[in-house]
Short mmCIF file of C-alpha atoms in Angstrom, two decimals:
data_model
loop_
_atom_site.label_atom_id
_atom_site.label_comp_id
_atom_site.label_asym_id
_atom_site.label_seq_id
_atom_site.Cartn_x
_atom_site.Cartn_y
_atom_site.Cartn_z
CA SER A 491 115.84 106.81 81.43
CA VAL A 492 112.43 106.00 81.16
CA TYR A 493 112.84 102.45 82.75
CA ASP A 494 114.78 103.78 85.50
CA SER A 495 112.03 106.08 86.39
CA LEU A 496 109.42 103.30 86.28
CA LEU A 497 111.54 101.26 88.77
CA VAL A 498 111.79 104.42 91.15
CA ILE A 499 107.78 104.93 90.85
CA LEU A 500 107.29 101.05 91.65
CA ALA A 501 109.62 100.95 94.28
CA PHE A 502 108.01 103.97 96.11
CA CYS A 503 104.54 102.48 95.59
CA TRP A 504 105.94 99.21 97.25
CA VAL A 505 107.30 101.12 100.15
CA TYR A 506 104.21 103.51 100.34
CA ILE A 507 101.56 100.57 100.53
CA ARG A 508 103.73 98.25 102.68
CA LYS A 509 104.22 101.07 105.12
CA PHE A 510 100.62 101.44 105.81
CA GLN A 511 99.26 97.69 105.06
CA SER A 512 98.18 95.71 107.74
CA ARG A 513 100.38 92.72 108.44
CA GLN A 514 97.42 90.67 109.87
CA GLU A 515 95.01 91.28 106.83
CA SER A 516 97.64 91.41 104.14
CA GLU A 517 96.79 89.72 100.90
CA VAL A 518 98.75 89.43 97.85
CA VAL A 519 96.06 90.20 95.10
CA SER A 520 95.01 93.40 96.88
CA THR A 521 98.72 94.48 97.67
CA ILE A 522 99.47 94.10 93.96
CA THR A 523 96.45 95.71 92.95
CA ALA A 524 97.23 98.77 95.18
CA ILE A 525 100.89 99.02 94.20
CA CYS A 526 99.90 98.97 90.39
CA ALA A 527 97.11 101.39 91.02
CA LEU A 528 99.24 103.98 92.75
CA ALA A 529 102.00 103.44 90.23
CA ILE A 530 99.53 104.19 87.32
CA ALA A 531 98.25 107.37 89.09
CA LEU A 532 102.08 108.62 89.64
CA ILE A 533 103.03 107.73 85.69
CA THR A 534 99.62 109.74 84.51
CA SER A 535 100.46 112.77 86.56
CA ALA A 536 103.77 112.85 84.81
CA LEU A 537 102.03 113.04 81.44
CA LEU A 538 101.35 116.82 81.61
CA PRO A 539 105.08 117.99 82.12
CA VAL A 540 106.11 115.80 79.22
CA ASP A 541 103.19 116.84 77.16
CA ILE A 542 104.29 120.82 77.91
CA PHE A 543 108.06 120.04 77.31
CA LEU A 544 107.29 118.34 73.66
CA VAL A 545 105.34 121.02 72.28
CA SER A 546 108.13 123.62 73.64
CA PHE A 547 110.98 121.37 72.63
CA MET A 548 109.65 121.74 68.75
CA LYS A 549 111.23 125.32 68.54
CA TYR A 550 114.08 127.46 69.38
CA PRO A 551 114.24 130.24 71.81
CA ASN A 552 114.07 132.93 68.48
CA GLY A 553 110.71 131.62 67.66
CA THR A 554 111.78 129.37 64.78
CA TYR A 555 110.87 125.63 64.42
CA LYS A 556 113.71 123.16 64.79
CA GLU A 557 114.58 121.28 61.54
CA TRP A 558 113.02 117.94 62.58
CA ALA A 559 109.69 119.83 63.60
CA ALA A 560 109.28 122.10 60.57
CA ASN A 561 107.19 119.70 58.98
CA ASN A 562 103.54 119.72 59.73
CA GLU A 563 103.11 116.18 59.19
CA THR A 564 106.04 115.61 61.87
CA ARG A 565 104.33 117.72 64.57
CA GLY A 566 101.00 116.34 63.81
CA GLN A 567 102.70 112.75 64.50
CA ILE A 568 104.23 113.81 67.75
CA GLU A 569 100.72 115.38 68.72
CA ASP A 570 99.04 111.94 68.25
CA THR A 571 101.46 110.26 70.18
CA VAL A 572 101.05 112.24 73.05
CA LEU A 573 97.38 112.24 72.42
CA TYR A 574 97.10 108.49 72.29
CA GLY A 575 99.51 108.52 75.28
CA TYR A 576 96.65 110.26 77.34
CA TYR A 577 94.02 107.99 76.01
CA THR A 578 96.01 104.91 76.79
CA LEU A 579 96.70 105.59 80.59
CA TYR A 580 92.97 107.12 80.76
CA SER A 581 91.75 104.01 79.53
CA ILE A 582 93.89 102.09 81.95
CA ILE A 583 92.55 104.07 84.72
CA LEU A 584 88.90 103.51 83.50
CA PHE A 585 89.76 99.69 83.65
CA CYS A 586 91.00 100.04 87.35
CA VAL A 587 88.04 102.30 88.65
CA PHE A 588 85.34 100.42 86.99
CA LEU A 589 86.69 96.63 86.88
CA TRP A 590 89.72 95.73 88.30
CA ILE A 591 89.84 97.48 91.68
CA PRO A 592 86.15 96.88 92.47
CA PHE A 593 86.63 93.28 91.57
CA VAL A 594 89.42 92.80 94.13
CA TYR A 595 87.79 94.85 96.79
CA PHE A 596 84.66 92.32 96.44
CA TYR A 597 86.62 89.61 96.31
CA TYR A 598 88.50 90.30 99.33
CA GLU A 599 84.91 91.09 101.10
CA GLU A 600 83.74 87.92 100.27
CA ARG A 601 86.71 86.19 101.96
CA ASP A 602 85.50 87.17 105.12
CA ASP A 603 82.83 84.54 104.84
CA ASP A 604 84.61 81.14 105.83
CA ASN A 605 81.60 79.04 103.87
CA VAL A 606 82.37 80.52 100.71
CA ASN A 607 84.98 78.54 98.31
CA ARG A 608 87.44 80.32 95.86
CA CYS A 609 85.08 79.55 92.76
CA SER A 610 82.02 80.93 94.57
CA GLN A 611 84.40 84.06 95.72
CA VAL A 612 85.11 84.76 92.15
CA LYS A 613 81.57 84.62 90.99
CA ASN A 614 80.23 86.76 93.78
CA ALA A 615 83.01 89.35 92.98
CA LEU A 616 82.23 89.36 89.51
CA LYS A 617 78.16 89.70 90.13
CA TYR A 618 78.92 92.75 92.21
CA THR A 619 81.73 94.37 89.48
CA VAL A 620 78.93 94.04 86.71
CA GLY A 621 77.03 97.10 88.14
CA PHE A 622 80.58 99.09 87.71
CA ALA A 623 80.86 97.67 84.48
CA ILE A 624 77.17 98.71 83.43
CA VAL A 625 78.00 102.31 84.43
CA CYS A 626 81.17 102.42 82.61
CA VAL A 627 79.38 101.24 79.47
CA VAL A 628 76.55 103.99 79.75
CA LEU A 629 79.08 106.66 80.13
CA LEU A 630 80.94 105.58 77.00
CA LEU A 631 77.50 105.35 74.86
CA ILE A 632 76.51 108.68 76.04
CA GLY A 633 79.91 110.18 75.04
CA ALA A 634 79.83 108.22 71.66
CA PHE A 635 76.27 110.05 70.82
CA VAL A 636 77.20 113.47 72.36
CA PRO A 637 77.60 115.39 69.18
CA LEU A 638 80.58 117.86 68.88
CA GLU A 639 79.32 119.64 65.78
CA PRO A 640 75.94 121.07 64.88
CA PRO A 641 73.54 118.67 64.22
CA PRO A 642 71.37 118.57 61.10
CA GLY A 643 68.71 121.07 60.73
CA GLN A 644 64.76 120.48 61.36
CA ASN A 645 64.04 119.62 57.79
CA SER A 646 66.31 116.28 57.81
CA THR A 647 64.67 112.95 57.83
CA GLN A 648 65.24 110.72 60.80
CA TRP A 649 67.44 108.40 58.83
CA GLU A 650 69.74 111.57 58.11
CA LYS A 651 69.59 112.25 61.70
CA VAL A 652 70.64 108.82 62.92
CA GLN A 653 73.40 108.37 60.05
CA TYR A 654 74.94 111.95 61.25
CA LEU A 655 75.05 110.49 64.87
CA PHE A 656 76.66 107.07 63.47
CA GLU A 657 79.35 109.36 61.07
CA GLU A 658 80.17 111.42 64.33
CA LEU A 659 81.22 108.37 66.43
CA GLY A 660 83.09 106.63 63.17
CA SER A 661 84.76 109.94 62.24
CA SER A 662 86.48 110.21 65.57
CA HIS A 663 87.09 106.58 66.31
CA GLY A 664 84.94 106.81 69.49
CA LEU A 665 87.48 109.07 71.05
CA PRO A 666 84.81 111.38 72.44
CA ALA A 667 83.23 108.28 74.04
CA LEU A 668 86.38 107.74 76.16
CA SER A 669 86.96 111.48 76.63
CA PHE A 670 83.25 111.90 78.06
CA SER A 671 83.73 108.79 80.50
CA ILE A 672 87.19 110.32 81.71
CA SER A 673 85.42 113.69 82.21
CA SER A 674 82.64 112.23 84.19
CA LEU A 675 85.17 110.74 86.45
CA THR A 676 87.04 113.64 86.59
CA LEU A 677 84.07 115.38 88.28
CA ILE A 678 84.27 112.64 90.93
CA GLY A 679 87.96 113.47 91.04
CA MET A 680 87.10 117.06 91.46
CA LEU A 681 85.08 116.42 94.77
CA ALA A 682 88.08 114.52 96.12
CA VAL A 683 90.42 117.28 95.36
CA ILE A 684 88.13 119.72 97.08
CA THR A 685 87.84 116.99 100.00
CA TYR A 686 91.30 115.84 100.35
CA THR A 687 93.66 117.73 98.42
CA ALA A 688 92.68 121.21 99.62
CA TYR A 689 92.88 119.72 103.32
CA GLY A 690 96.34 118.15 102.64
CA MET A 691 97.63 121.57 101.49
CA SER A 692 96.87 122.74 104.80
CA VAL A 693 97.62 120.13 107.14
CA LEU A 694 100.72 118.88 105.78
CA PRO A 695 102.82 122.12 105.99
CA LEU A 696 101.06 123.01 109.37
CA ASN A 697 102.04 119.43 111.03
CA LEU A 698 105.59 120.16 109.57
CA ILE A 699 105.93 123.45 111.42
CA LYS A 700 104.07 122.42 114.60
CA GLY A 701 105.86 119.01 115.01
CA THR A 702 104.97 116.38 117.44
CA ARG A 703 104.74 116.42 121.09
CA SER A 704 107.47 115.35 123.37
CA VAL A 705 107.38 111.54 123.70
CA GLN A 706 108.91 112.03 127.30
CA TYR A 707 105.88 114.08 128.32
CA GLU A 708 103.67 112.08 126.54
CA ARG A 709 104.97 108.87 128.53
CA LEU A 710 104.68 110.83 131.82
CA GLU A 711 100.95 111.93 131.18
CA ASN A 712 100.01 108.54 129.84
CA THR A 713 101.35 107.03 133.09
CA GLU A 714 99.49 109.71 135.25
CA ASP A 715 96.40 108.53 133.12
CA ILE A 716 97.02 104.93 133.90
CA ASP A 717 97.55 105.41 137.90
CA ASP A 718 94.18 107.57 137.62
CA VAL A 719 92.48 104.66 135.87
CA GLU A 720 93.66 101.97 138.06
CA LEU A 721 92.59 104.05 140.90
CA GLN A 722 88.71 104.12 139.91
CA ILE A 723 88.82 100.37 139.22
CA GLU A 724 89.94 99.80 142.58
CA LYS A 725 87.10 102.07 144.12
CA LEU A 726 84.34 100.05 141.81
CA LYS A 727 85.96 96.54 142.71
CA SER A 728 85.68 97.69 146.43
CA LYS A 729 82.15 98.10 146.47
CA CYS A 730 81.80 94.04 145.86
CA LYS A 731 84.11 92.87 148.59
CA ASP A 732 81.88 92.07 151.15
CA GLY A 733 80.06 89.81 148.35
CA ARG A 734 77.63 92.20 147.27
CA PRO A 735 77.07 92.18 143.23
CA LEU A 736 77.76 95.43 141.45
CA SER A 737 74.75 97.10 140.06
CA SER A 738 74.46 97.45 136.15
CA ARG A 739 75.57 100.76 135.87
CA ASP A 740 78.86 99.85 137.96
CA ARG A 741 79.45 97.01 135.70
CA ASN A 742 79.39 99.13 132.68
CA ASN A 743 81.60 101.58 134.25
CA LEU A 744 84.00 99.02 135.23
CA GLN A 745 83.78 97.41 131.66
CA GLU A 746 84.79 100.77 129.98
CA LEU A 747 87.23 101.32 132.50
CA GLU A 748 89.09 98.17 132.03
CA GLY A 749 88.89 98.71 128.37
CA LYS A 750 90.48 102.26 128.81
CA LEU A 751 93.23 100.57 130.62
CA GLN A 752 94.08 98.12 127.87
CA VAL A 753 94.16 100.98 125.30
CA LEU A 754 96.65 103.28 127.84
CA GLN A 755 98.79 100.35 128.66
CA ARG A 756 99.23 99.61 124.82
CA ARG A 757 99.71 103.23 124.23
CA GLY A 758 102.65 103.07 126.94
CA ARG A 759 104.30 100.27 125.18
CA HIS A 760 104.25 102.00 121.76
CA LEU A 761 105.54 105.28 123.48
CA GLU A 762 108.36 103.27 125.14
CA ILE A 763 109.31 101.91 121.64
CA ALA A 764 109.26 105.26 120.24
CA GLU A 765 111.45 106.75 122.76
CA ARG A 766 114.12 104.34 121.91
CA ASN A 767 113.50 104.32 118.29
CA CYS A 768 116.28 106.13 116.26
CA CYS A 769 113.72 107.48 113.64
CA THR A 770 112.65 109.41 116.53
CA LYS A 771 115.85 111.07 117.53
CA VAL A 772 116.86 111.65 113.72
CA GLY A 773 113.20 113.46 113.58
CA SER A 774 114.15 115.56 116.65
CA ALA A 775 117.29 116.32 114.82
CA LEU A 776 115.93 117.62 111.62
CA ARG A 777 113.43 119.87 113.37
CA PRO A 778 114.64 122.80 111.77
CA PHE A 779 114.54 121.39 108.18
CA LYS A 780 111.03 120.35 108.78
CA ILE A 781 110.03 123.77 109.79
CA LEU A 782 111.56 125.44 106.84
CA LEU A 783 109.83 122.79 104.64
CA GLY A 784 106.57 123.59 106.22
CA ILE A 785 107.21 127.16 105.73
CA PHE A 786 107.83 126.54 101.79
CA PHE A 787 104.79 124.21 101.55
CA ILE A 788 102.47 126.92 103.13
CA LEU A 789 103.88 129.74 100.93
CA VAL A 790 103.45 127.37 97.94
CA ALA A 791 99.65 126.84 98.73
CA LEU A 792 99.05 130.34 99.34
CA LEU A 793 100.56 131.10 95.92
CA PHE A 794 98.35 128.65 94.56
CA THR A 795 95.50 129.90 96.03
CA VAL A 796 96.00 133.24 94.74
CA ALA A 797 96.86 132.13 91.43
CA LEU A 798 93.59 130.24 91.13
CA PHE A 799 91.77 133.22 92.67
CA ILE A 800 93.08 135.38 90.00
CA SER A 801 92.52 132.82 87.04
CA ASN A 802 88.97 132.24 88.16
CA LEU A 803 88.34 135.95 88.71
CA ASP A 804 89.77 136.52 84.90
CA LYS A 805 87.03 133.64 83.81
CA ALA A 806 84.12 135.33 85.55
CA LEU A 807 85.18 138.69 83.94
CA HIS A 808 86.55 138.04 80.44
CA SER A 809 84.57 134.78 79.42
CA ALA A 810 81.29 134.24 77.71
CA GLY A 811 79.85 132.79 80.73
CA ILE A 812 78.40 129.43 81.43
CA SER A 813 77.47 128.69 77.95
CA SER A 814 80.85 128.72 76.89
CA GLY A 815 82.34 126.66 79.97
CA PHE A 816 84.26 129.95 81.26
CA ILE A 817 86.92 129.32 78.57
CA ILE A 818 89.20 132.10 77.84
CA PHE A 819 92.26 132.34 75.43
CA GLY A 820 95.06 133.72 77.34
CA THR A 821 95.32 135.83 80.48
CA ASN A 822 93.87 139.07 80.97
CA LEU A 823 95.04 139.62 84.70
CA THR A 824 98.36 139.22 86.04
CA ASN A 825 98.69 135.57 87.44
CA PRO A 826 101.83 135.33 89.54
CA LEU A 827 102.48 131.59 88.91
CA ASN A 828 102.05 131.97 85.22
CA GLU A 829 104.42 134.86 85.31
CA LEU A 830 106.76 132.93 87.13
CA LEU A 831 106.75 129.95 84.69
CA LEU A 832 107.19 132.33 81.59
CA ALA A 833 110.12 134.22 83.51
CA LEU A 834 111.85 130.86 84.11
CA GLN A 835 111.84 129.83 80.28
CA PRO A 836 115.29 131.33 79.30
CA VAL A 837 117.01 129.09 81.97
CA PHE A 838 116.79 125.61 80.66
CA PRO A 839 114.89 123.38 82.36
CA LEU A 840 113.81 125.45 85.34
CA ASP A 841 110.26 126.05 84.22
CA TYR A 842 109.73 122.10 83.26
CA ILE A 843 111.36 121.27 86.72
CA LEU A 844 108.72 123.63 88.37
CA ILE A 845 105.70 122.29 86.67
CA THR A 846 106.85 118.79 87.65
CA VAL A 847 107.23 119.98 90.95
CA ILE A 848 103.83 121.53 91.08
CA THR A 849 102.20 118.22 89.74
CA MET A 850 103.93 116.14 92.51
CA TYR A 851 102.88 118.53 94.96
CA PHE A 852 99.26 118.09 94.09
CA VAL A 853 99.68 114.14 94.44
CA VAL A 854 101.75 114.43 97.89
CA THR A 855 99.41 116.84 99.50
CA SER A 856 96.43 114.67 98.27
CA MET A 857 97.96 111.72 100.02
CA ALA A 858 98.39 113.69 103.05
CA GLY A 859 94.74 114.67 103.21
CA ILE A 860 93.84 111.24 102.87
CA ARG A 861 96.18 109.99 105.35
CA ASN A 862 95.02 112.48 108.15
CA MET A 863 91.15 112.29 107.04
CA GLY A 864 90.75 108.54 106.41
CA ILE A 865 88.13 107.27 103.73
CA TRP A 866 84.65 108.91 103.81
CA PHE A 867 81.34 108.62 102.50
CA PHE A 868 79.58 111.65 103.18
CA TRP A 869 79.49 111.90 107.20
CA ILE A 870 80.29 108.26 107.41
CA ARG A 871 83.81 107.32 108.08
CA LEU A 872 84.55 104.22 106.18
CA TYR A 873 88.03 103.28 106.67
CA LYS A 874 91.14 105.05 108.58
CA ILE A 875 94.74 105.25 107.03
CA ARG A 876 96.95 104.20 109.60
CA PRO A 877 100.84 102.89 109.63
CA LYS A 878 100.81 99.09 109.40
CA LYS A 879 97.35 98.70 110.35
CA THR A 880 95.45 99.86 106.97
CA ARG A 881 92.86 97.25 105.82
CA PRO A 882 93.55 95.95 102.28
CA GLN A 883 89.97 97.59 101.24
CA ALA A 884 91.09 100.98 102.57
CA LEU A 885 94.20 100.64 100.48
CA LEU A 886 92.08 99.96 97.46
CA PHE A 887 90.00 102.87 98.11
CA LEU A 888 92.94 105.14 98.80
CA CYS A 889 94.68 104.27 95.07
CA MET A 890 91.17 104.59 93.61
CA ILE A 891 90.88 108.43 95.10
CA LEU A 892 94.30 109.05 93.67
CA LEU A 893 93.42 107.92 90.47
CA LEU A 894 90.39 110.22 90.26
CA ILE A 895 92.45 113.06 92.03
CA VAL A 896 95.19 112.76 88.99
CA LEU A 897 92.49 113.09 86.23
CA HIS A 898 91.31 116.58 87.72
CA THR A 899 95.12 117.54 88.56
CA SER A 900 95.74 118.56 84.86
CA TYR A 901 92.69 121.15 84.95
CA MET A 902 93.57 122.49 88.23
CA ILE A 903 97.30 123.14 87.04
CA TYR A 904 95.91 124.67 83.67
CA SER A 905 93.69 126.99 86.23
CA LEU A 906 96.81 128.11 88.02
CA ALA A 907 99.06 128.83 84.90
CA PRO A 908 96.68 128.63 81.73
CA GLN A 909 99.03 130.26 79.23
CA TYR A 910 101.86 128.44 80.05
CA VAL A 911 99.85 125.00 79.89
CA MET A 912 98.58 126.01 76.85
CA TYR A 913 101.84 126.68 74.98
CA GLY A 914 104.63 126.06 77.30
CA SER A 915 107.61 128.04 76.37
CA GLN A 916 106.85 128.50 72.70
CA LYS A 917 107.56 131.67 70.84
CA TYR A 918 106.98 133.07 67.54
CA LEU A 919 108.08 135.50 65.09
CA VAL A 920 106.28 138.71 64.22
CA GLN A 921 107.13 141.08 61.32
CA MET A 922 106.91 144.62 62.38
CA PRO A 923 107.19 147.90 60.39
CA SER A 924 110.73 149.51 60.64
CA ALA A 925 110.40 152.92 62.32
CA GLY A 926 113.82 154.31 60.70
CA SER A 927 113.11 153.19 57.11
CA THR A 928 112.03 155.68 54.47
CA SER A 929 109.95 152.87 52.57
CA GLY A 930 107.09 151.54 53.68
CA ASN A 931 107.61 148.03 53.02
CA ALA A 932 110.69 147.58 55.30
CA THR A 933 109.98 145.23 58.40
CA PHE A 934 111.96 143.22 61.00
CA ALA A 935 111.13 140.40 62.94
CA THR A 936 110.70 140.36 66.60
CA THR A 937 109.97 137.33 69.20
CA ARG A 938 106.84 137.04 71.28
CA THR A 939 105.48 134.45 73.51
CA CYS A 940 102.87 132.43 72.39
CA ASP A 941 99.16 133.42 73.13
CA ALA A 942 95.86 133.28 71.64
CA ASP A 943 96.74 136.05 69.16
CA ALA A 944 99.45 133.81 67.74
CA PRO A 945 98.94 132.18 63.97
CA GLU A 946 97.54 128.73 64.35
CA ASP A 947 100.79 127.59 62.62
CA GLN A 948 103.07 129.08 64.73
CA CYS A 949 102.35 127.73 68.12
CA THR A 950 101.15 124.44 68.97
CA VAL A 951 98.38 123.76 71.56
CA THR A 952 98.94 121.17 74.19
CA ARG A 953 96.82 118.08 74.08
CA SER A 954 95.93 118.40 77.51
CA TYR A 955 94.28 121.50 76.79
CA LEU A 956 92.50 120.38 73.91
CA PHE A 957 91.38 117.28 76.20
CA LEU A 958 90.15 119.60 79.01
CA HIS A 959 87.94 121.55 77.07
CA LYS A 960 86.38 119.05 74.75
CA PHE A 961 82.76 119.19 76.59
CA TRP A 962 82.06 122.77 77.45
CA PHE A 963 79.54 121.84 80.08
CA PHE A 964 82.25 120.00 82.07
CA SER A 965 84.57 123.18 81.96
CA THR A 966 81.60 125.04 83.54
CA ILE A 967 81.45 122.55 86.56
CA TYR A 968 85.30 122.68 86.91
CA TYR A 969 85.06 126.24 87.05
CA PHE A 970 82.55 126.48 90.29
CA GLY A 971 84.59 123.36 91.62
CA ASN A 972 87.69 125.75 91.80
CA TRP A 973 85.76 128.28 93.91
CA ALA A 974 84.59 125.57 96.12
CA PHE A 975 88.44 124.28 96.37
CA ILE A 976 89.37 127.96 97.38
CA GLY A 977 86.55 127.74 100.26
CA ALA A 978 87.68 124.25 101.46
CA PHE A 979 91.36 125.39 101.46
CA LEU A 980 90.74 128.43 103.78
CA ILE A 981 88.58 126.14 106.18
CA GLY A 982 90.91 123.44 106.25
CA LEU A 983 93.48 126.01 107.11
CA VAL A 984 91.71 127.47 110.01
CA VAL A 985 90.96 123.95 111.30
CA SER A 986 94.73 122.88 111.10
CA CYS A 987 95.88 125.99 112.89
CA CYS A 988 93.29 125.42 115.77
CA ARG A 989 94.44 122.05 116.39
CA GLY A 990 97.42 121.05 118.55
CA LYS A 991 100.55 119.01 117.98
CA LYS A 992 99.88 115.47 117.04
CA SER A 993 101.18 112.70 119.05
CA VAL A 994 104.61 111.07 118.09
CA ILE A 995 102.51 107.73 118.00
CA GLU A 996 99.76 109.35 116.15
CA GLY A 997 97.45 106.55 114.63
CA GLU A 998 99.13 103.44 115.92
CA VAL A 999 96.71 102.93 119.11
CA GLU A 1000 92.94 102.85 118.78
CA ALA A 1001 90.28 101.41 120.89
CA ASP A 1002 89.30 98.89 118.55
CA ASP A 1003 92.50 97.31 117.90
CA SER A 1004 93.51 93.99 119.31
CA ASP A 1005 96.38 93.25 121.60
CA LEU A 1006 97.86 90.83 118.91
CA SER A 1007 98.35 94.11 116.50
CA ASP A 1008 101.11 95.23 118.71
CA ASP A 1009 103.27 92.28 117.87
CA GLU A 1010 104.23 93.97 114.48
CA TYR A 1011 105.63 96.73 116.22
CA VAL A 1012 107.34 94.86 119.27
CA HIS A 1013 109.08 92.68 116.81
#
């Protein structure tokens, strides 16, 4: 049921956030915010498969409408329900990205100052959040007054032009305003997809295939490093045995070596725990399964890349160009993923399962990309994502990035399988002249898969498709973003192939960690 699915999503979000959350810096408000934001991202990503399922479920496999969907009003109500579902979830995302997450982030930042009380924390957090709220209001106003219909002629009076703008706003109940704001956020999501999802699609499968280094070998290597550093420290200390002070250069070297020794000793403790840990032993036993899963993931990633390349090539060759947003109706080149989804239609519900798996795959690879890269602002790394040591601010950033990625996921999936995302598994009836009949009026009905040539009343377009193409200039930017995504994936694939195996305690020990941070592993 729906409630069971929500409970599963919330449970997963709680486990995921608690896995990476720092035990020393955890806070209730930031934890709840991160869990809720991650849950919203997952729920929103599941809306596209539901949209495709509903438009497909209206018709029988023979192309006729089911009894309950035969009425245009009934179909319209279902389509409006899905559309309002999109707008509701997207409005929640707007609220999270522009208000709630920034407020919690700045509230936690203000907590670091011991001289600030709770009331001042709230005031300062609200003061900084106002900037995000202003950006949101500006986007809503721009979207509200961007006309979707041709404007009045040059001979119209100024009042008629102003009245036209207000009629445009009132006739759509402000929905284009929300659509414009979401599309603007989707552009940021596109950059996150190019950065994190493209890299995650390469690093996740290759890490599964390559596995981790042997914990026994790592302990031996770490012990040798400790002995080597201790020997260097002893050499430096021997210089001052006769009472002579060390030079500034030797003191700096000694300080660096002592810091390095502390890191190596902590690393040794973590490796010892990992060697005794049953999860490490289970992971070694599941090694063949991980290799198969990694091969499967890399094949899926290559399939996605090929499908995206063919889709973009199709738009470049058969669309009207930049001025139309590179929009095409149907497919002119054979797209392997689109054909696979159409081939699975006769076997219910394989096509819906596949489109759901594709959606979840984008979310999982995005999380893997953020996990491996950390949070960056251009060339500056802001935060690292590490098990049990991730700061609350980093978790808030992670969830905000995932919210933005989910917004762009719908367009990515449309690019992978355009015909299926538009119409699902719908078919329609076509009257064809009978070849063996002597009279010219004899016809017979044949079934065809819904495409751009189908009559408007015979095939229902998904609300997702209409939402994605409300503003042509955003579609143009998304088109070029797809080319950038392909390039980023190929670069990430080369980088991931050149890198060696990860440590079995990857991310657990860093030079800037305190010794107290080891307590959460020991106990």
